[in-house]
PDB file of C-alpha atoms in Angstrom:
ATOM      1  CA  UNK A   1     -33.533  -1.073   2.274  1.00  0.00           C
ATOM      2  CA  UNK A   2     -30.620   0.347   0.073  1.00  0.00           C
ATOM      3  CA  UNK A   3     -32.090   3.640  -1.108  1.00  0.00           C
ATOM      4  CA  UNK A   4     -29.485   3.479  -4.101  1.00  0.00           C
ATOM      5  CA  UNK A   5     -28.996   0.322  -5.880  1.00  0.00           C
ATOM      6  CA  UNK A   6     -25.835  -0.799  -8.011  1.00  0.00           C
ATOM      7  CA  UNK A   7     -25.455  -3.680 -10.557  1.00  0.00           C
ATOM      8  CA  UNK A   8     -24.158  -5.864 -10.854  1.00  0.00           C
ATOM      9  CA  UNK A   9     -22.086  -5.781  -7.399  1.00  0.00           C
ATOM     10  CA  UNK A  10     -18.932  -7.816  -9.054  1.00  0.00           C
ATOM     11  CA  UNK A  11     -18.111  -8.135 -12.885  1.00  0.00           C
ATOM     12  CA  UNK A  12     -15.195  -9.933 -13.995  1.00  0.00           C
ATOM     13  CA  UNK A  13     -14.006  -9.574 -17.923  1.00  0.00           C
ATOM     14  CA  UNK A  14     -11.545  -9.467 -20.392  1.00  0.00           C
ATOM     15  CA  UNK A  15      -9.427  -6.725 -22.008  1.00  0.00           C
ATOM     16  CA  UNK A  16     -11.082  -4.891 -24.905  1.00  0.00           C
ATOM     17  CA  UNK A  17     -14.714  -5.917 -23.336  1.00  0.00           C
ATOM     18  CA  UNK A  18     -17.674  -3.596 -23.403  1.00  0.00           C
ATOM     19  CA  UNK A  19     -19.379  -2.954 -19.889  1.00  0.00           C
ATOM     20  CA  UNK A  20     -22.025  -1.368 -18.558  1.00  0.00           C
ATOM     21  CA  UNK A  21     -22.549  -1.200 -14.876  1.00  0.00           C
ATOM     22  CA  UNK A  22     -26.221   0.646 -13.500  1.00  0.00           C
ATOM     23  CA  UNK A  23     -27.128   2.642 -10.209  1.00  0.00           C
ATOM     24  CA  UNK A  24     -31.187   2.575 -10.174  1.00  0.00           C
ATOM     25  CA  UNK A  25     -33.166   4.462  -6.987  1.00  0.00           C
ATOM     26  CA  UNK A  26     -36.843   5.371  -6.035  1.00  0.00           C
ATOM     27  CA  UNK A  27     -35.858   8.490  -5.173  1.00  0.00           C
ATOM     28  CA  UNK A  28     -35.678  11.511  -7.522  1.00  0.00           C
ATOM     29  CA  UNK A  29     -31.603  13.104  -7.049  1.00  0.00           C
ATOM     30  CA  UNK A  30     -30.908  16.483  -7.850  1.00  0.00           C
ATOM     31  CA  UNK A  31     -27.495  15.137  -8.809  1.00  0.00           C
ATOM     32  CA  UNK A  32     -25.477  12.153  -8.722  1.00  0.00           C
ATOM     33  CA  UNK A  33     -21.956  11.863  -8.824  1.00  0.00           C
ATOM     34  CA  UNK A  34     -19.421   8.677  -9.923  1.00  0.00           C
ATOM     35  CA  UNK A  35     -16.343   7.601  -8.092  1.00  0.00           C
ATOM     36  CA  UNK A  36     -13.718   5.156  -8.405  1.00  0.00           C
ATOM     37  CA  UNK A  37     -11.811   3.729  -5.422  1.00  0.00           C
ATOM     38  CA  UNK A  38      -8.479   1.351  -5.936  1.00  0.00           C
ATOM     39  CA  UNK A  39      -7.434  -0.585  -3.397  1.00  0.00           C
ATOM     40  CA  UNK A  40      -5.646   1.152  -0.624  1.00  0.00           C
ATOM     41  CA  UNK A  41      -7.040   3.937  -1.770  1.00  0.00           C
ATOM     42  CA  UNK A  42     -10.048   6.666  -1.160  1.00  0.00           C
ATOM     43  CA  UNK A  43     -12.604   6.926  -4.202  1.00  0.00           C
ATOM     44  CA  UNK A  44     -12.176   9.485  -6.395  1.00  0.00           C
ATOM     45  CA  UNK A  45     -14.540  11.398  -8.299  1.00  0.00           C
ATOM     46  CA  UNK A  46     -15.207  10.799 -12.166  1.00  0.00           C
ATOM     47  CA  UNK A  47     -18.116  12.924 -13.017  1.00  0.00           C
ATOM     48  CA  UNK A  48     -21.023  14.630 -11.701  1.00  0.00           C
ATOM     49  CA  UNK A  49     -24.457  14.541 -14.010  1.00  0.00           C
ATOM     50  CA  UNK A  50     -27.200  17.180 -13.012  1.00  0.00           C
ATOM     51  CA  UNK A  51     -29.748  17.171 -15.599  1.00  0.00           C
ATOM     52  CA  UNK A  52     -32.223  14.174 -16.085  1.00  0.00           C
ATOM     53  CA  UNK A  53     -31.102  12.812 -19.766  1.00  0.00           C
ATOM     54  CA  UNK A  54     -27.572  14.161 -19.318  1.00  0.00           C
ATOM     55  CA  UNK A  55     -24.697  11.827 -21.223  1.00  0.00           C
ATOM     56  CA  UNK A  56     -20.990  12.572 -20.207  1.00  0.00           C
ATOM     57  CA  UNK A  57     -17.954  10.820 -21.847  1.00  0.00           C
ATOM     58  CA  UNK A  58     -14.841  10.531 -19.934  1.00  0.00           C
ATOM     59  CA  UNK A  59     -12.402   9.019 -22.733  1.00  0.00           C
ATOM     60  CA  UNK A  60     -13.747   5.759 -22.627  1.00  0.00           C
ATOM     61  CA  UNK A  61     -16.698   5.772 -19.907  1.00  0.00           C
ATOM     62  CA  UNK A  62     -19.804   7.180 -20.616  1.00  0.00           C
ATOM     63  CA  UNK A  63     -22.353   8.298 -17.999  1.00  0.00           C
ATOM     64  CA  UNK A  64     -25.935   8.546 -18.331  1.00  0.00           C
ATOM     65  CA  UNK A  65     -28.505  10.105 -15.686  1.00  0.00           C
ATOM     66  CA  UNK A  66     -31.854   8.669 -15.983  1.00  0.00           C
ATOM     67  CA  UNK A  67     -34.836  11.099 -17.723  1.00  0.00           C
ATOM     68  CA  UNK A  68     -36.341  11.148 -14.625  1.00  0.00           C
ATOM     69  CA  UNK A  69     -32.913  11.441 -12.436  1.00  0.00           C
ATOM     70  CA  UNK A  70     -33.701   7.763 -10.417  1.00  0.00           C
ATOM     71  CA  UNK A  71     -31.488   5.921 -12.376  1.00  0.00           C
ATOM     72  CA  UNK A  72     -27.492   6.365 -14.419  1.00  0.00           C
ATOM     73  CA  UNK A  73     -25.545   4.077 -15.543  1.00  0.00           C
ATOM     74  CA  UNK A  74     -21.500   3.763 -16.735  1.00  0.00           C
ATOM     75  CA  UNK A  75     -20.217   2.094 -19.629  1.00  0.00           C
ATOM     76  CA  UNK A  76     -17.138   1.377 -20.400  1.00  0.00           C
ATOM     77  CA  UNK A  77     -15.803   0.934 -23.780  1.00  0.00           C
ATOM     78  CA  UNK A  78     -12.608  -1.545 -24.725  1.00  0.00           C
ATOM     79  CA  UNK A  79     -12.105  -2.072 -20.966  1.00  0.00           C
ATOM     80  CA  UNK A  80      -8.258  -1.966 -19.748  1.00  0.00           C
ATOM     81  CA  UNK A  81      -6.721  -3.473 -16.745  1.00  0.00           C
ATOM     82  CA  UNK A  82      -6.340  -0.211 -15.124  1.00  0.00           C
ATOM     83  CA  UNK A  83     -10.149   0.481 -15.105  1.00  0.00           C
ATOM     84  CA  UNK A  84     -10.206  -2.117 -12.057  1.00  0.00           C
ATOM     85  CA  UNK A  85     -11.508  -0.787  -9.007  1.00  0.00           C
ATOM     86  CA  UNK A  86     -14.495  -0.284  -6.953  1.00  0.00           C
ATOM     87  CA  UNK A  87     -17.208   1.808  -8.710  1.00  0.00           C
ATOM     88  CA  UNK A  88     -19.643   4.167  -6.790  1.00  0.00           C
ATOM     89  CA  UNK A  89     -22.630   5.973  -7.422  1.00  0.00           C
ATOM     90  CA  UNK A  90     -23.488   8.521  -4.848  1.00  0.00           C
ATOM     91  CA  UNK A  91     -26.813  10.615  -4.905  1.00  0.00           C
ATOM     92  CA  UNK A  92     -27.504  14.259  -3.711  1.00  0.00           C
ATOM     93  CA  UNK A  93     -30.916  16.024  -2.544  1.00  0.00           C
ATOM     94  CA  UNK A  94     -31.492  19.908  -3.304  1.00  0.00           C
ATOM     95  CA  UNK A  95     -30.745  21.098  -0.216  1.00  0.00           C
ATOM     96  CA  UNK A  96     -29.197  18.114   1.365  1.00  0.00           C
ATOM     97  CA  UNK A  97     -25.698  18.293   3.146  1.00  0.00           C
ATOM     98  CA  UNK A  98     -25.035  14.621   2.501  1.00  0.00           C
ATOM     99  CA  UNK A  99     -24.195  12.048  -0.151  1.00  0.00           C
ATOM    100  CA  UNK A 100     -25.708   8.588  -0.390  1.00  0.00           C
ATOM    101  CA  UNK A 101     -23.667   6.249  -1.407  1.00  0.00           C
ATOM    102  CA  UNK A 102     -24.330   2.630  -3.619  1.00  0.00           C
ATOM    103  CA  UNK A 103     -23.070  -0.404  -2.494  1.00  0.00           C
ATOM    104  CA  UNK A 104     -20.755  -0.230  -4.939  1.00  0.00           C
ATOM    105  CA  UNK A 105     -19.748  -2.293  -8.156  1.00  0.00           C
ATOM    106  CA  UNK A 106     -16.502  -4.424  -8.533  1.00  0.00           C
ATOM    107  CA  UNK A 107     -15.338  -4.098 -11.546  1.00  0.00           C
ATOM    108  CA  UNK A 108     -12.016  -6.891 -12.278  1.00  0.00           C
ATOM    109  CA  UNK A 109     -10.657  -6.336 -15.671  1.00  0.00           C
ATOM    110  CA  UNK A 110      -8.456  -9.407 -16.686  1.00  0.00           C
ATOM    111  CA  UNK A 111      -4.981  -9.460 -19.304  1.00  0.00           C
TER     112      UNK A 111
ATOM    113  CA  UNK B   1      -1.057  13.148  -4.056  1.00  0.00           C
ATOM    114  CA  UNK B   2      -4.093  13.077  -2.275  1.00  0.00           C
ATOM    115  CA  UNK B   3      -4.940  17.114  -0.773  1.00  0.00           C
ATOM    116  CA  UNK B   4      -6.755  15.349   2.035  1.00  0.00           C
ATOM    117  CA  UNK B   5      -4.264  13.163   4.553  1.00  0.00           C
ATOM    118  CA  UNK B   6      -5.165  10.654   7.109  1.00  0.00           C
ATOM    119  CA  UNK B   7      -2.720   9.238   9.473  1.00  0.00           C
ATOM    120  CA  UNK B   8      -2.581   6.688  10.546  1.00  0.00           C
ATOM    121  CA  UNK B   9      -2.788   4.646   7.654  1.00  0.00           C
ATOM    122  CA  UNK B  10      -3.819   1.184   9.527  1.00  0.00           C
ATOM    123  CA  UNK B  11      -4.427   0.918  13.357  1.00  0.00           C
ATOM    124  CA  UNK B  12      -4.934  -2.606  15.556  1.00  0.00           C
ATOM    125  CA  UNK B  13      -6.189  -1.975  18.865  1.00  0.00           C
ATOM    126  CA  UNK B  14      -7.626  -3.897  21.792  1.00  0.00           C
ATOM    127  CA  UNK B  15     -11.534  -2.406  22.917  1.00  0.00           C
ATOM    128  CA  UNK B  16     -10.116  -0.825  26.185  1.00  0.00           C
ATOM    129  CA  UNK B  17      -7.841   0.944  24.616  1.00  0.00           C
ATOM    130  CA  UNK B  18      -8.273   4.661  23.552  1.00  0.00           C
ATOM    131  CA  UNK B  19      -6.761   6.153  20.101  1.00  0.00           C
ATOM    132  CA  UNK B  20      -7.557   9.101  17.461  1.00  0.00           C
ATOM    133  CA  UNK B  21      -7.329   9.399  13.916  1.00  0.00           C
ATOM    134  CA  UNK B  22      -6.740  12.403  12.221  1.00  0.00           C
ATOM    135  CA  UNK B  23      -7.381  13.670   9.086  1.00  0.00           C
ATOM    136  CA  UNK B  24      -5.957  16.701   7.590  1.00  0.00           C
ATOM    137  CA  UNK B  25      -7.208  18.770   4.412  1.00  0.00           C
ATOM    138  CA  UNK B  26      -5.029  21.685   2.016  1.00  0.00           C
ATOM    139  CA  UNK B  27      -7.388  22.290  -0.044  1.00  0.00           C
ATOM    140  CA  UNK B  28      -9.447  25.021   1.487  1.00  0.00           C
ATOM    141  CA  UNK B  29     -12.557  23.560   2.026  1.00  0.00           C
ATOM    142  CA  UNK B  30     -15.204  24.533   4.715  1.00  0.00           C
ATOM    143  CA  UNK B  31     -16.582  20.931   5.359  1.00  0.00           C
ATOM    144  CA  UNK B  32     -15.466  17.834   6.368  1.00  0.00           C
ATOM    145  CA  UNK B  33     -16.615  14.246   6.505  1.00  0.00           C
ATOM    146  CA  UNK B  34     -16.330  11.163   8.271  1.00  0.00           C
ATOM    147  CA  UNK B  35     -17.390   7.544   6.724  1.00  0.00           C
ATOM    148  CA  UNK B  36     -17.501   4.382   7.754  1.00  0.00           C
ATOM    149  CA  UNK B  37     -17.048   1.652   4.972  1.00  0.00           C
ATOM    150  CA  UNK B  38     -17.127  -1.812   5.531  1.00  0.00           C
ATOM    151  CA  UNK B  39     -16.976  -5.076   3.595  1.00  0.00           C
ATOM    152  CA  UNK B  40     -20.633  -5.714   1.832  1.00  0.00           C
ATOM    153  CA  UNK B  41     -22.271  -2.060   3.232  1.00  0.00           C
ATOM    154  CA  UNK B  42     -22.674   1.108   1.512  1.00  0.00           C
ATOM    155  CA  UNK B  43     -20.053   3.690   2.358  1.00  0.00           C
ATOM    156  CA  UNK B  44     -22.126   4.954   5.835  1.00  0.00           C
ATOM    157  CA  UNK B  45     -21.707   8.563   6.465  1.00  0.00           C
ATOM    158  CA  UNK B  46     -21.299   8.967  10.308  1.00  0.00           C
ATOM    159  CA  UNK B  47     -20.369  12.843  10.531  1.00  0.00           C
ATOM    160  CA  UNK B  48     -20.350  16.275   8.966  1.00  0.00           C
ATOM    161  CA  UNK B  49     -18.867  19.486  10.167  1.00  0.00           C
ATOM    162  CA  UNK B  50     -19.232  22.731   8.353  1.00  0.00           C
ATOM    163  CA  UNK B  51     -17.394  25.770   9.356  1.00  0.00           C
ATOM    164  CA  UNK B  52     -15.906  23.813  12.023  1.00  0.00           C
ATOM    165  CA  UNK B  53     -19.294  22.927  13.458  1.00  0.00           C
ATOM    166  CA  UNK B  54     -21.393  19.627  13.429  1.00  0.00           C
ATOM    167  CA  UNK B  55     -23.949  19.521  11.188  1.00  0.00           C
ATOM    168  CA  UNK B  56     -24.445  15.558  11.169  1.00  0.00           C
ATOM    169  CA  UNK B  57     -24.205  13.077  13.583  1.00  0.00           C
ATOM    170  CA  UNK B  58     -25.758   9.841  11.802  1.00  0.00           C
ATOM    171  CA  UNK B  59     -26.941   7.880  15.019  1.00  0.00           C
ATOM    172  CA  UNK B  60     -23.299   7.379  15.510  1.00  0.00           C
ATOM    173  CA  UNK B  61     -22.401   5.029  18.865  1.00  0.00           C
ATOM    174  CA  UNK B  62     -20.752   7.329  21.755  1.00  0.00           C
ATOM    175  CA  UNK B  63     -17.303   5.432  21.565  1.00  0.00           C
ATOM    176  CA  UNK B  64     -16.756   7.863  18.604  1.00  0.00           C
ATOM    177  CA  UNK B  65     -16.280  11.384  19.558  1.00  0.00           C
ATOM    178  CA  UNK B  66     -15.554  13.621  16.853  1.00  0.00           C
ATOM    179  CA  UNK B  67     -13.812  16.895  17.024  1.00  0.00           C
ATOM    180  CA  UNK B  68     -13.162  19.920  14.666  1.00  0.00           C
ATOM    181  CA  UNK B  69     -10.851  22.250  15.808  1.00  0.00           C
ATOM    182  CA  UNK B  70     -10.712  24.227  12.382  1.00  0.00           C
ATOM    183  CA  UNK B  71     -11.703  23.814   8.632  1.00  0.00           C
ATOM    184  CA  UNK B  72      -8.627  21.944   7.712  1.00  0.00           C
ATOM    185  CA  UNK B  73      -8.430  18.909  11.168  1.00  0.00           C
ATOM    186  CA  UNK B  74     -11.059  16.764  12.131  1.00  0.00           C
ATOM    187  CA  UNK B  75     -10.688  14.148  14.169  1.00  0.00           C
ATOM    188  CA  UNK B  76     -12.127  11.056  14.970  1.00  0.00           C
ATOM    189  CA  UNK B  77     -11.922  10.055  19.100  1.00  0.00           C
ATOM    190  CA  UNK B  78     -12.228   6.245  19.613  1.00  0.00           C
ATOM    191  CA  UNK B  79     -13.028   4.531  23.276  1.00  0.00           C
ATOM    192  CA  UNK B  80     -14.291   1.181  24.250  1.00  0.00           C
ATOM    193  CA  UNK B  81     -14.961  -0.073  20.289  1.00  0.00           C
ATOM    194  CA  UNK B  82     -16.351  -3.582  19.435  1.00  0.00           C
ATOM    195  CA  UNK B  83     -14.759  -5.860  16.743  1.00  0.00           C
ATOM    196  CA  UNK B  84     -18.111  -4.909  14.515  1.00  0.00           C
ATOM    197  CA  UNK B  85     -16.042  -1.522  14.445  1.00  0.00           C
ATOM    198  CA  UNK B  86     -13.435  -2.758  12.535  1.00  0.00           C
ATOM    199  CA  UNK B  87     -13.615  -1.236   9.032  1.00  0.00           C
ATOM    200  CA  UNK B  88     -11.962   1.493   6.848  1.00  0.00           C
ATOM    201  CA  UNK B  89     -12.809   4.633   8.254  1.00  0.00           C
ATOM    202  CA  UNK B  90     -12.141   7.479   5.245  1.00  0.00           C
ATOM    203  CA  UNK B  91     -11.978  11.200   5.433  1.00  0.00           C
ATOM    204  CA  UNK B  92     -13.477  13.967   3.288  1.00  0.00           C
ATOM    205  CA  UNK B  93     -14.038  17.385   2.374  1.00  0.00           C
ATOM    206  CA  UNK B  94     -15.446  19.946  -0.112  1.00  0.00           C
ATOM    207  CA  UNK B  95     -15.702  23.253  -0.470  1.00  0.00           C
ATOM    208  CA  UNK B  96     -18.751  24.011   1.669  1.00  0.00           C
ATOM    209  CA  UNK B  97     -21.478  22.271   2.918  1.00  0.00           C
ATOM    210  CA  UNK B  98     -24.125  24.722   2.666  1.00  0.00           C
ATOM    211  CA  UNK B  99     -26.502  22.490   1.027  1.00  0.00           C
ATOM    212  CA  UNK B 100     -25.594  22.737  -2.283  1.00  0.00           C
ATOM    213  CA  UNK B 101     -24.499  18.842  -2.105  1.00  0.00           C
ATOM    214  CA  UNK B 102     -23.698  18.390  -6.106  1.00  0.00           C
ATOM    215  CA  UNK B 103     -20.179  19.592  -5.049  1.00  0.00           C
ATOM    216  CA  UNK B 104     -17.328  16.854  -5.563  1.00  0.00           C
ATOM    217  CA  UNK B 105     -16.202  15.083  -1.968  1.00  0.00           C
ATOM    218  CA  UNK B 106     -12.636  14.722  -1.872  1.00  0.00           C
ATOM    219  CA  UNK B 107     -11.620  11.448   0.272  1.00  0.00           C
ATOM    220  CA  UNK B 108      -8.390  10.625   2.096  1.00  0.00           C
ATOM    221  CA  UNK B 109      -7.274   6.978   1.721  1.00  0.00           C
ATOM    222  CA  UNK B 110      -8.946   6.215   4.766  1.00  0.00           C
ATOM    223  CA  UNK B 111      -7.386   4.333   8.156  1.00  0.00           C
ATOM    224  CA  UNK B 112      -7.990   0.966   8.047  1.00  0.00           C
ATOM    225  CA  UNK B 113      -9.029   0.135  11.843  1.00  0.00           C
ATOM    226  CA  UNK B 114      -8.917  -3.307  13.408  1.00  0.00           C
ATOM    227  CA  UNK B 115     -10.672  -4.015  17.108  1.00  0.00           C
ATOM    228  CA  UNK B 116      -9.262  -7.621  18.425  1.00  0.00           C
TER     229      UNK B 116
END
């Protein structure tokens, strides 16, 4: 059992789409933090949401951690090729060393 | 440019043979990570060291050793793997790992390992 959940795992779409992609949990995070990885490459981190309710925008993505801090999703407005890439969600305990990670979404954003 | 370096960038080796990868951080951080991510699985934490020492060991197999020698190496040991080893094996830090685990994890770009 996957403590943290992502959806869908692949997504293929055109240029100037709207997306939204979801990371839902049973367990309450004190935080919960959103990379992207490209191929060949390490993820990187886009944001970090804290408080339960909490919207970030990151030019076109915007982040949303659940009201009760189980759930956030990512959408992505007028999606461009380079937004391809892996997507992660990866969720934090108060007091925890560790991350745990989602399986991950696959996001393929077509000319 | 990536602050965290792993080298080497893609390894093949047989399962009696013996290698290390190494992983190298300038960014001043106090912890370091080791992850295991394979095709269809969660990114799998295997290790954590803070301040140089081991503060997780995630029911890791014994044919990897880690080792820490300061805040900015780690390494990962490797001995007798199985092909089910084979997998991107990526590299992070952040600033400490005192608990206060909202901190951002910065991740090398990983050694892709193969076990024939």
């Amino acid at each position: 059992t996957q403590l943290l959940e992502q959806s869908p795992q692949f997504l293929s779409i055109q240029e100037g789409e709207n997306l939204t992609v979801y990371c839902n949990s049973s367990s309450v995070f004190s935080s919960l933090q959103w990379y992207r990885q490209e191929p060949g490459e390490g993820p990187v981190l886009l944001v970090t949401v804290v408080t339960g309710g909490e919207v970030k925008k990151l030019k076109r993505l915007t982040f949303q951690f659940g009201d009760a801090r189980k759930d956030s999703s990512l959408h992505i407005t007028a999606a461009q090729p380079g937004d391809t890439g892996l997507y992660l969600c990866a969720g934090a305990w108060r007091g925890a060393q560790k991350l745990v990670f989602g399986q991950g979404t696959r996001l393929t954003i077509n000319p | 440019e990536t602050g965290v370096t792993q080298t080497p960038r893609h390894l093949v080796m047989g399962m009696t043979n013996k290698k290390s990868l190494k992983c190298e951080q300038h960014l001043g951080h106090n912890a370091m990570y080791w992850y295991k991510q394979s095709a269809k699985k969660p990114l799998e934490l295997m290790f954590v060291y803070n301040f140089k020492e081991q503060t997780e060991n995630n029911s890791v197999p014994s044919r990897f050793s880690p080792e820490c020698p300061n805040s900015s190496h780690l390494f990962l040991h490797l001995h007798t793997l199985q092909p089910e080893d084979s997998a991107l094996y990526l590299c992070a830090s952040s600033r400490t790992g005192d608990g206060r685990s909202n901190q951002p994890q910065h991740f090398g770009d990983g050694t892709r390992l193969s076990i024939l």
